[in-house]
PDB file of N, CA, C, O and CB in Angstrom:
ATOM      1  N   MET A   1       1.637  -2.343  18.890  1.00  0.00           N
ATOM      2  CA  MET A   1       2.944  -2.891  18.959  1.00  0.00           C
ATOM      3  C   MET A   1       3.926  -1.720  19.000  1.00  0.00           C
ATOM      4  O   MET A   1       3.774  -0.747  18.261  1.00  0.00           O
ATOM      5  CB  MET A   1       3.216  -3.843  17.770  1.00  0.00           C
ATOM      6  N   GLN A   2       4.908  -1.817  19.848  1.00  0.00           N
ATOM      7  CA  GLN A   2       5.949  -0.798  19.947  1.00  0.00           C
ATOM      8  C   GLN A   2       7.252  -1.385  19.422  1.00  0.00           C
ATOM      9  O   GLN A   2       7.567  -2.546  19.683  1.00  0.00           O
ATOM     10  CB  GLN A   2       6.114  -0.296  21.419  1.00  0.00           C
ATOM     11  N   PHE A   3       8.012  -0.577  18.676  1.00  0.00           N
ATOM     12  CA  PHE A   3       9.316  -1.024  18.177  1.00  0.00           C
ATOM     13  C   PHE A   3      10.224   0.182  18.007  1.00  0.00           C
ATOM     14  O   PHE A   3       9.768   1.324  18.040  1.00  0.00           O
ATOM     15  CB  PHE A   3       9.170  -1.794  16.833  1.00  0.00           C
ATOM     16  N   GLN A   4      11.514  -0.079  17.824  1.00  0.00           N
ATOM     17  CA  GLN A   4      12.491   0.978  17.645  1.00  0.00           C
ATOM     18  C   GLN A   4      13.241   0.792  16.328  1.00  0.00           C
ATOM     19  O   GLN A   4      13.527  -0.327  15.903  1.00  0.00           O
ATOM     20  CB  GLN A   4      13.470   1.009  18.823  1.00  0.00           C
ATOM     21  N   VAL A   5      13.550   1.927  15.699  1.00  0.00           N
ATOM     22  CA  VAL A   5      14.397   1.948  14.513  1.00  0.00           C
ATOM     23  C   VAL A   5      15.411   3.055  14.738  1.00  0.00           C
ATOM     24  O   VAL A   5      15.040   4.213  14.933  1.00  0.00           O
ATOM     25  CB  VAL A   5      13.562   2.172  13.184  1.00  0.00           C
ATOM     26  N   ASN A   6      16.683   2.705  14.711  1.00  0.00           N
ATOM     27  CA  ASN A   6      17.766   3.675  14.944  1.00  0.00           C
ATOM     28  C   ASN A   6      17.545   4.475  16.223  1.00  0.00           C
ATOM     29  O   ASN A   6      17.800   5.679  16.252  1.00  0.00           O
ATOM     30  CB  ASN A   6      17.886   4.630  13.754  1.00  0.00           C
ATOM     31  N   GLY A   7      17.074   3.819  17.278  1.00  0.00           N
ATOM     32  CA  GLY A   7      16.880   4.469  18.571  1.00  0.00           C
ATOM     33  C   GLY A   7      15.609   5.298  18.694  1.00  0.00           C
ATOM     34  O   GLY A   7      15.357   5.876  19.751  1.00  0.00           O
ATOM     35  N   GLN A   8      14.808   5.368  17.644  1.00  0.00           N
ATOM     36  CA  GLN A   8      13.551   6.139  17.650  1.00  0.00           C
ATOM     37  C   GLN A   8      12.399   5.179  17.922  1.00  0.00           C
ATOM     38  O   GLN A   8      12.310   4.126  17.291  1.00  0.00           O
ATOM     39  CB  GLN A   8      13.335   6.899  16.286  1.00  0.00           C
ATOM     40  N   ASP A   9      11.515   5.531  18.858  1.00  0.00           N
ATOM     41  CA  ASP A   9      10.357   4.691  19.187  1.00  0.00           C
ATOM     42  C   ASP A   9       9.228   4.916  18.191  1.00  0.00           C
ATOM     43  O   ASP A   9       8.932   6.048  17.808  1.00  0.00           O
ATOM     44  CB  ASP A   9       9.865   4.980  20.617  1.00  0.00           C
ATOM     45  N   TYR A  10       8.607   3.820  17.781  1.00  0.00           N
ATOM     46  CA  TYR A  10       7.450   3.842  16.888  1.00  0.00           C
ATOM     47  C   TYR A  10       6.378   2.924  17.467  1.00  0.00           C
ATOM     48  O   TYR A  10       6.673   2.001  18.226  1.00  0.00           O
ATOM     49  CB  TYR A  10       7.843   3.401  15.434  1.00  0.00           C
ATOM     50  N   PHE A  11       5.130   3.195  17.096  1.00  0.00           N
ATOM     51  CA  PHE A  11       3.996   2.385  17.532  1.00  0.00           C
ATOM     52  C   PHE A  11       3.153   2.045  16.315  1.00  0.00           C
ATOM     53  O   PHE A  11       2.882   2.908  15.480  1.00  0.00           O
ATOM     54  CB  PHE A  11       3.146   3.128  18.611  1.00  0.00           C
ATOM     55  N   LEU A  12       2.741   0.797  16.214  1.00  0.00           N
ATOM     56  CA  LEU A  12       1.838   0.358  15.160  1.00  0.00           C
ATOM     57  C   LEU A  12       0.477   0.146  15.785  1.00  0.00           C
ATOM     58  O   LEU A  12       0.352  -0.559  16.786  1.00  0.00           O
ATOM     59  CB  LEU A  12       2.351  -0.940  14.460  1.00  0.00           C
ATOM     60  N   LYS A  13      -0.553   0.759  15.195  1.00  0.00           N
ATOM     61  CA  LYS A  13      -1.901   0.659  15.762  1.00  0.00           C
ATOM     62  C   LYS A  13      -2.917   0.631  14.635  1.00  0.00           C
ATOM     63  O   LYS A  13      -2.761   1.307  13.618  1.00  0.00           O
ATOM     64  CB  LYS A  13      -2.191   1.840  16.731  1.00  0.00           C
ATOM     65  N   PHE A  14      -3.973  -0.173  14.835  1.00  0.00           N
ATOM     66  CA  PHE A  14      -5.089  -0.226  13.896  1.00  0.00           C
ATOM     67  C   PHE A  14      -6.108   0.820  14.304  1.00  0.00           C
ATOM     68  O   PHE A  14      -6.565   0.824  15.448  1.00  0.00           O
ATOM     69  CB  PHE A  14      -5.732  -1.645  13.853  1.00  0.00           C
ATOM     70  N   VAL A  15      -6.473   1.711  13.387  1.00  0.00           N
ATOM     71  CA  VAL A  15      -7.475   2.749  13.647  1.00  0.00           C
ATOM     72  C   VAL A  15      -8.786   2.271  13.023  1.00  0.00           C
ATOM     73  O   VAL A  15      -8.963   2.317  11.806  1.00  0.00           O
ATOM     74  CB  VAL A  15      -7.031   4.161  13.061  1.00  0.00           C
ATOM     75  N   GLU A  16      -9.692   1.815  13.875  1.00  0.00           N
ATOM     76  CA  GLU A  16     -10.939   1.218  13.391  1.00  0.00           C
ATOM     77  C   GLU A  16     -11.779   2.185  12.581  1.00  0.00           C
ATOM     78  O   GLU A  16     -12.379   1.791  11.581  1.00  0.00           O
ATOM     79  CB  GLU A  16     -11.748   0.708  14.549  1.00  0.00           C
ATOM     80  N   ALA A  17     -11.833   3.448  12.994  1.00  0.00           N
ATOM     81  CA  ALA A  17     -12.659   4.429  12.291  1.00  0.00           C
ATOM     82  C   ALA A  17     -12.231   4.594  10.834  1.00  0.00           C
ATOM     83  O   ALA A  17     -13.051   4.936   9.982  1.00  0.00           O
ATOM     84  CB  ALA A  17     -12.595   5.774  13.003  1.00  0.00           C
ATOM     85  N   GLU A  18     -10.959   4.355  10.546  1.00  0.00           N
ATOM     86  CA  GLU A  18     -10.450   4.498   9.189  1.00  0.00           C
ATOM     87  C   GLU A  18     -10.125   3.155   8.539  1.00  0.00           C
ATOM     88  O   GLU A  18      -9.729   3.103   7.375  1.00  0.00           O
ATOM     89  CB  GLU A  18      -9.220   5.370   9.194  1.00  0.00           C
ATOM     90  N   ASN A  19     -10.293   2.068   9.298  1.00  0.00           N
ATOM     91  CA  ASN A  19     -10.033   0.700   8.814  1.00  0.00           C
ATOM     92  C   ASN A  19      -8.636   0.592   8.199  1.00  0.00           C
ATOM     93  O   ASN A  19      -8.463   0.060   7.102  1.00  0.00           O
ATOM     94  CB  ASN A  19     -11.100   0.281   7.774  1.00  0.00           C
ATOM     95  N   CYS A  20      -7.644   1.111   8.932  1.00  0.00           N
ATOM     96  CA  CYS A  20      -6.281   1.173   8.413  1.00  0.00           C
ATOM     97  C   CYS A  20      -5.283   1.082   9.567  1.00  0.00           C
ATOM     98  O   CYS A  20      -5.564   1.535  10.677  1.00  0.00           O
ATOM     99  CB  CYS A  20      -6.061   2.475   7.603  1.00  0.00           C
ATOM    100  N   PHE A  21      -4.116   0.495   9.295  1.00  0.00           N
ATOM    101  CA  PHE A  21      -3.019   0.501  10.255  1.00  0.00           C
ATOM    102  C   PHE A  21      -2.210   1.777  10.076  1.00  0.00           C
ATOM    103  O   PHE A  21      -2.043   2.264   8.958  1.00  0.00           O
ATOM    104  CB  PHE A  21      -2.120  -0.753  10.085  1.00  0.00           C
ATOM    105  N   TYR A  22      -1.709   2.315  11.182  1.00  0.00           N
ATOM    106  CA  TYR A  22      -0.840   3.484  11.154  1.00  0.00           C
ATOM    107  C   TYR A  22       0.380   3.234  12.020  1.00  0.00           C
ATOM    108  O   TYR A  22       0.318   2.515  13.017  1.00  0.00           O
ATOM    109  CB  TYR A  22      -1.591   4.742  11.626  1.00  0.00           C
ATOM    110  N   VAL A  23       1.493   3.840  11.623  1.00  0.00           N
ATOM    111  CA  VAL A  23       2.695   3.881  12.447  1.00  0.00           C
ATOM    112  C   VAL A  23       2.761   5.285  13.023  1.00  0.00           C
ATOM    113  O   VAL A  23       2.685   6.271  12.291  1.00  0.00           O
ATOM    114  CB  VAL A  23       4.002   3.517  11.621  1.00  0.00           C
ATOM    115  N   PHE A  24       2.904   5.368  14.353  1.00  0.00           N
ATOM    116  CA  PHE A  24       2.970   6.650  15.054  1.00  0.00           C
ATOM    117  C   PHE A  24       4.377   6.868  15.579  1.00  0.00           C
ATOM    118  O   PHE A  24       5.061   5.926  15.980  1.00  0.00           O
ATOM    119  CB  PHE A  24       1.945   6.705  16.211  1.00  0.00           C
ATOM    120  N   ARG A  25       4.805   8.145  15.569  1.00  0.00           N
ATOM    121  CA  ARG A  25       6.111   8.522  16.090  1.00  0.00           C
ATOM    122  C   ARG A  25       5.965   9.829  16.861  1.00  0.00           C
ATOM    123  O   ARG A  25       5.426  10.805  16.339  1.00  0.00           O
ATOM    124  CB  ARG A  25       7.159   8.661  14.942  1.00  0.00           C
ATOM    125  N   ALA A  26       6.445   9.848  18.101  1.00  0.00           N
ATOM    126  CA  ALA A  26       6.404  11.067  18.919  1.00  0.00           C
ATOM    127  C   ALA A  26       7.497  12.021  18.454  1.00  0.00           C
ATOM    128  O   ALA A  26       8.626  11.606  18.191  1.00  0.00           O
ATOM    129  CB  ALA A  26       6.575  10.734  20.435  1.00  0.00           C
ATOM    130  N   THR A  27       7.152  13.303  18.354  1.00  0.00           N
ATOM    131  CA  THR A  27       8.112  14.343  17.998  1.00  0.00           C
ATOM    132  C   THR A  27       8.017  15.469  19.006  1.00  0.00           C
ATOM    133  O   THR A  27       7.167  15.437  19.896  1.00  0.00           O
ATOM    134  CB  THR A  27       7.864  14.870  16.564  1.00  0.00           C
ATOM    135  N   GLU A  28       8.874  16.456  18.876  1.00  0.00           N
ATOM    136  CA  GLU A  28       8.824  17.613  19.775  1.00  0.00           C
ATOM    137  C   GLU A  28       7.551  18.415  19.575  1.00  0.00           C
ATOM    138  O   GLU A  28       7.102  19.097  20.496  1.00  0.00           O
ATOM    139  CB  GLU A  28      10.037  18.509  19.559  1.00  0.00           C
ATOM    140  N   ASN A  29       6.958  18.345  18.382  1.00  0.00           N
ATOM    141  CA  ASN A  29       5.761  19.123  18.058  1.00  0.00           C
ATOM    142  C   ASN A  29       4.469  18.324  18.180  1.00  0.00           C
ATOM    143  O   ASN A  29       3.401  18.836  17.845  1.00  0.00           O
ATOM    144  CB  ASN A  29       5.876  19.667  16.665  1.00  0.00           C
ATOM    145  N   GLY A  30       4.541  17.101  18.645  1.00  0.00           N
ATOM    146  CA  GLY A  30       3.344  16.271  18.760  1.00  0.00           C
ATOM    147  C   GLY A  30       3.604  14.863  18.291  1.00  0.00           C
ATOM    148  O   GLY A  30       4.627  14.264  18.623  1.00  0.00           O
ATOM    149  N   VAL A  31       2.659  14.328  17.505  1.00  0.00           N
ATOM    150  CA  VAL A  31       2.764  12.953  17.027  1.00  0.00           C
ATOM    151  C   VAL A  31       2.610  12.943  15.509  1.00  0.00           C
ATOM    152  O   VAL A  31       1.687  13.547  14.963  1.00  0.00           O
ATOM    153  CB  VAL A  31       1.693  12.042  17.700  1.00  0.00           C
ATOM    154  N   ASP A  32       3.518  12.255  14.841  1.00  0.00           N
ATOM    155  CA  ASP A  32       3.395  12.021  13.397  1.00  0.00           C
ATOM    156  C   ASP A  32       2.738  10.668  13.204  1.00  0.00           C
ATOM    157  O   ASP A  32       2.977   9.741  13.978  1.00  0.00           O
ATOM    158  CB  ASP A  32       4.791  12.081  12.674  1.00  0.00           C
ATOM    159  N   ARG A  33       1.909  10.549  12.168  1.00  0.00           N
ATOM    160  CA  ARG A  33       1.338   9.241  11.854  1.00  0.00           C
ATOM    161  C   ARG A  33       1.486   8.989  10.373  1.00  0.00           C
ATOM    162  O   ARG A  33       1.320   9.887   9.547  1.00  0.00           O
ATOM    163  CB  ARG A  33      -0.149   9.154  12.279  1.00  0.00           C
ATOM    164  N   PHE A  34       1.804   7.739  10.054  1.00  0.00           N
ATOM    165  CA  PHE A  34       2.040   7.334   8.685  1.00  0.00           C
ATOM    166  C   PHE A  34       1.149   6.141   8.382  1.00  0.00           C
ATOM    167  O   PHE A  34       1.191   5.154   9.117  1.00  0.00           O
ATOM    168  CB  PHE A  34       3.537   6.996   8.447  1.00  0.00           C
ATOM    169  N   PRO A  35       0.340   6.194   7.324  1.00  0.00           N
ATOM    170  CA  PRO A  35      -0.496   5.033   6.990  1.00  0.00           C
ATOM    171  C   PRO A  35       0.367   3.879   6.498  1.00  0.00           C
ATOM    172  O   PRO A  35       1.400   4.080   5.861  1.00  0.00           O
ATOM    173  CB  PRO A  35      -1.544   5.406   5.920  1.00  0.00           C
ATOM    174  N   VAL A  36      -0.078   2.673   6.806  1.00  0.00           N
ATOM    175  CA  VAL A  36       0.607   1.463   6.348  1.00  0.00           C
ATOM    176  C   VAL A  36      -0.174   0.941   5.159  1.00  0.00           C
ATOM    177  O   VAL A  36      -1.366   0.652   5.264  1.00  0.00           O
ATOM    178  CB  VAL A  36       0.718   0.375   7.491  1.00  0.00           C
ATOM    179  N   TYR A  37       0.500   0.822   4.030  1.00  0.00           N
ATOM    180  CA  TYR A  37      -0.147   0.354   2.812  1.00  0.00           C
ATOM    181  C   TYR A  37       0.157  -1.119   2.587  1.00  0.00           C
ATOM    182  O   TYR A  37       1.206  -1.621   2.991  1.00  0.00           O
ATOM    183  CB  TYR A  37       0.306   1.185   1.603  1.00  0.00           C
ATOM    184  N   VAL A  38      -0.775  -1.801   1.938  1.00  0.00           N
ATOM    185  CA  VAL A  38      -0.601  -3.207   1.598  1.00  0.00           C
ATOM    186  C   VAL A  38      -0.527  -3.291   0.087  1.00  0.00           C
ATOM    187  O   VAL A  38      -1.398  -2.775  -0.614  1.00  0.00           O
ATOM    188  CB  VAL A  38      -1.763  -4.100   2.171  1.00  0.00           C
ATOM    189  N   ASP A  39       0.494  -3.930  -0.407  1.00  0.00           N
ATOM    190  CA  ASP A  39       0.635  -4.123  -1.840  1.00  0.00           C
ATOM    191  C   ASP A  39      -0.188  -5.339  -2.245  1.00  0.00           C
ATOM    192  O   ASP A  39       0.249  -6.476  -2.066  1.00  0.00           O
ATOM    193  CB  ASP A  39       2.132  -4.295  -2.243  1.00  0.00           C
ATOM    194  N   ALA A  40      -1.371  -5.104  -2.787  1.00  0.00           N
ATOM    195  CA  ALA A  40      -2.295  -6.195  -3.113  1.00  0.00           C
ATOM    196  C   ALA A  40      -1.693  -7.164  -4.117  1.00  0.00           C
ATOM    197  O   ALA A  40      -1.919  -8.370  -4.013  1.00  0.00           O
ATOM    198  CB  ALA A  40      -3.599  -5.636  -3.660  1.00  0.00           C
ATOM    199  N   ALA A  41      -0.939  -6.673  -5.076  1.00  0.00           N
ATOM    200  CA  ALA A  41      -0.347  -7.564  -6.083  1.00  0.00           C
ATOM    201  C   ALA A  41       0.617  -8.540  -5.420  1.00  0.00           C
ATOM    202  O   ALA A  41       0.635  -9.718  -5.776  1.00  0.00           O
ATOM    203  CB  ALA A  41       0.385  -6.749  -7.178  1.00  0.00           C
ATOM    204  N   LYS A  42       1.416  -8.077  -4.468  1.00  0.00           N
ATOM    205  CA  LYS A  42       2.338  -8.966  -3.776  1.00  0.00           C
ATOM    206  C   LYS A  42       1.577  -9.969  -2.916  1.00  0.00           C
ATOM    207  O   LYS A  42       1.973 -11.130  -2.818  1.00  0.00           O
ATOM    208  CB  LYS A  42       3.314  -8.160  -2.915  1.00  0.00           C
ATOM    209  N   GLN A  43       0.481  -9.522  -2.291  1.00  0.00           N
ATOM    210  CA  GLN A  43      -0.309 -10.441  -1.482  1.00  0.00           C
ATOM    211  C   GLN A  43      -0.924 -11.528  -2.346  1.00  0.00           C
ATOM    212  O   GLN A  43      -0.939 -12.696  -1.956  1.00  0.00           O
ATOM    213  CB  GLN A  43      -1.400  -9.689  -0.727  1.00  0.00           C
ATOM    214  N   GLU A  44      -1.433 -11.158  -3.514  1.00  0.00           N
ATOM    215  CA  GLU A  44      -2.014 -12.146  -4.414  1.00  0.00           C
ATOM    216  C   GLU A  44      -0.960 -13.142  -4.850  1.00  0.00           C
ATOM    217  O   GLU A  44      -1.240 -14.338  -4.921  1.00  0.00           O
ATOM    218  CB  GLU A  44      -2.643 -11.467  -5.632  1.00  0.00           C
ATOM    219  N   TRP A  45       0.253 -12.675  -5.148  1.00  0.00           N
ATOM    220  CA  TRP A  45       1.331 -13.567  -5.542  1.00  0.00           C
ATOM    221  C   TRP A  45       1.659 -14.520  -4.403  1.00  0.00           C
ATOM    222  O   TRP A  45       1.854 -15.714  -4.631  1.00  0.00           O
ATOM    223  CB  TRP A  45       2.576 -12.768  -5.953  1.00  0.00           C
ATOM    224  N   ALA A  46       1.723 -14.002  -3.173  1.00  0.00           N
ATOM    225  CA  ALA A  46       2.031 -14.847  -2.016  1.00  0.00           C
ATOM    226  C   ALA A  46       0.942 -15.899  -1.823  1.00  0.00           C
ATOM    227  O   ALA A  46       1.245 -17.048  -1.501  1.00  0.00           O
ATOM    228  CB  ALA A  46       2.180 -13.989  -0.738  1.00  0.00           C
ATOM    229  N   GLU A  47      -0.303 -15.526  -2.015  1.00  0.00           N
ATOM    230  CA  GLU A  47      -1.413 -16.476  -1.885  1.00  0.00           C
ATOM    231  C   GLU A  47      -1.298 -17.560  -2.957  1.00  0.00           C
ATOM    232  O   GLU A  47      -1.502 -18.740  -2.670  1.00  0.00           O
ATOM    233  CB  GLU A  47      -2.781 -15.745  -1.996  1.00  0.00           C
ATOM    234  N   THR A  48      -0.978 -17.172  -4.173  1.00  0.00           N
ATOM    235  CA  THR A  48      -0.793 -18.130  -5.256  1.00  0.00           C
ATOM    236  C   THR A  48       0.348 -19.085  -4.932  1.00  0.00           C
ATOM    237  O   THR A  48       0.247 -20.292  -5.154  1.00  0.00           O
ATOM    238  CB  THR A  48      -0.521 -17.403  -6.582  1.00  0.00           C
ATOM    239  N   PHE A  49       1.426 -18.531  -4.407  1.00  0.00           N
ATOM    240  CA  PHE A  49       2.583 -19.337  -4.061  1.00  0.00           C
ATOM    241  C   PHE A  49       2.231 -20.348  -2.967  1.00  0.00           C
ATOM    242  O   PHE A  49       2.646 -21.504  -3.036  1.00  0.00           O
ATOM    243  CB  PHE A  49       3.742 -18.439  -3.609  1.00  0.00           C
ATOM    244  N   ARG A  50       1.459 -19.912  -1.947  1.00  0.00           N
ATOM    245  CA  ARG A  50       1.063 -20.814  -0.850  1.00  0.00           C
ATOM    246  C   ARG A  50       0.141 -21.916  -1.360  1.00  0.00           C
ATOM    247  O   ARG A  50       0.327 -23.083  -1.013  1.00  0.00           O
ATOM    248  CB  ARG A  50       0.364 -20.024   0.279  1.00  0.00           C
ATOM    249  N   ASN A  51      -0.833 -21.571  -2.166  1.00  0.00           N
ATOM    250  CA  ASN A  51      -1.833 -22.535  -2.612  1.00  0.00           C
ATOM    251  C   ASN A  51      -1.390 -23.358  -3.814  1.00  0.00           C
ATOM    252  O   ASN A  51      -1.915 -24.447  -4.048  1.00  0.00           O
ATOM    253  CB  ASN A  51      -3.102 -21.823  -2.944  1.00  0.00           C
ATOM    254  N   GLY A  52      -0.450 -22.858  -4.561  1.00  0.00           N
ATOM    255  CA  GLY A  52       0.014 -23.562  -5.749  1.00  0.00           C
ATOM    256  C   GLY A  52      -0.879 -23.407  -6.943  1.00  0.00           C
ATOM    257  O   GLY A  52      -0.662 -24.072  -7.956  1.00  0.00           O
ATOM    258  N   SER A  53      -1.890 -22.543  -6.868  1.00  0.00           N
ATOM    259  CA  SER A  53      -2.755 -22.311  -8.013  1.00  0.00           C
ATOM    260  C   SER A  53      -3.291 -20.899  -7.979  1.00  0.00           C
ATOM    261  O   SER A  53      -3.363 -20.277  -6.920  1.00  0.00           O
ATOM    262  CB  SER A  53      -3.903 -23.318  -8.042  1.00  0.00           C
ATOM    263  N   ARG A  54      -3.665 -20.395  -9.139  1.00  0.00           N
ATOM    264  CA  ARG A  54      -4.230 -19.051  -9.237  1.00  0.00           C
ATOM    265  C   ARG A  54      -5.737 -19.103  -9.018  1.00  0.00           C
ATOM    266  O   ARG A  54      -6.392 -20.094  -9.342  1.00  0.00           O
ATOM    267  CB  ARG A  54      -3.904 -18.416 -10.608  1.00  0.00           C
ATOM    268  N   LYS A  55      -6.271 -18.025  -8.465  1.00  0.00           N
ATOM    269  CA  LYS A  55      -7.718 -17.912  -8.329  1.00  0.00           C
ATOM    270  C   LYS A  55      -8.298 -17.429  -9.659  1.00  0.00           C
ATOM    271  O   LYS A  55      -7.765 -16.504 -10.271  1.00  0.00           O
ATOM    272  CB  LYS A  55      -8.101 -16.942  -7.162  1.00  0.00           C
ATOM    273  N   ILE A  56      -9.365 -18.041 -10.095  1.00  0.00           N
ATOM    274  CA  ILE A  56     -10.042 -17.596 -11.303  1.00  0.00           C
ATOM    275  C   ILE A  56     -11.328 -16.909 -10.881  1.00  0.00           C
ATOM    276  O   ILE A  56     -12.161 -17.480 -10.177  1.00  0.00           O
ATOM    277  CB  ILE A  56     -10.323 -18.788 -12.279  1.00  0.00           C
ATOM    278  N   GLN A  57     -11.468 -15.670 -11.329  1.00  0.00           N
ATOM    279  CA  GLN A  57     -12.643 -14.898 -10.929  1.00  0.00           C
ATOM    280  C   GLN A  57     -13.462 -14.532 -12.121  1.00  0.00           C
ATOM    281  O   GLN A  57     -14.496 -13.878 -11.983  1.00  0.00           O
ATOM    282  CB  GLN A  57     -12.246 -13.651 -10.175  1.00  0.00           C
TER     283      GLN A  57
END
């Protein structure tokens, strides 16, 4: 996926070898890449909110 922030182009791509999403940005010196992190606690809360109940493990 390609998108822009403040006129700067960015690309979101899944890197299978690392099983992670990265955001890439072209620079004068090459390409910068930033890992995309997932906040598991927020995801669990969202799942609880959608289902209306907590998972018991």
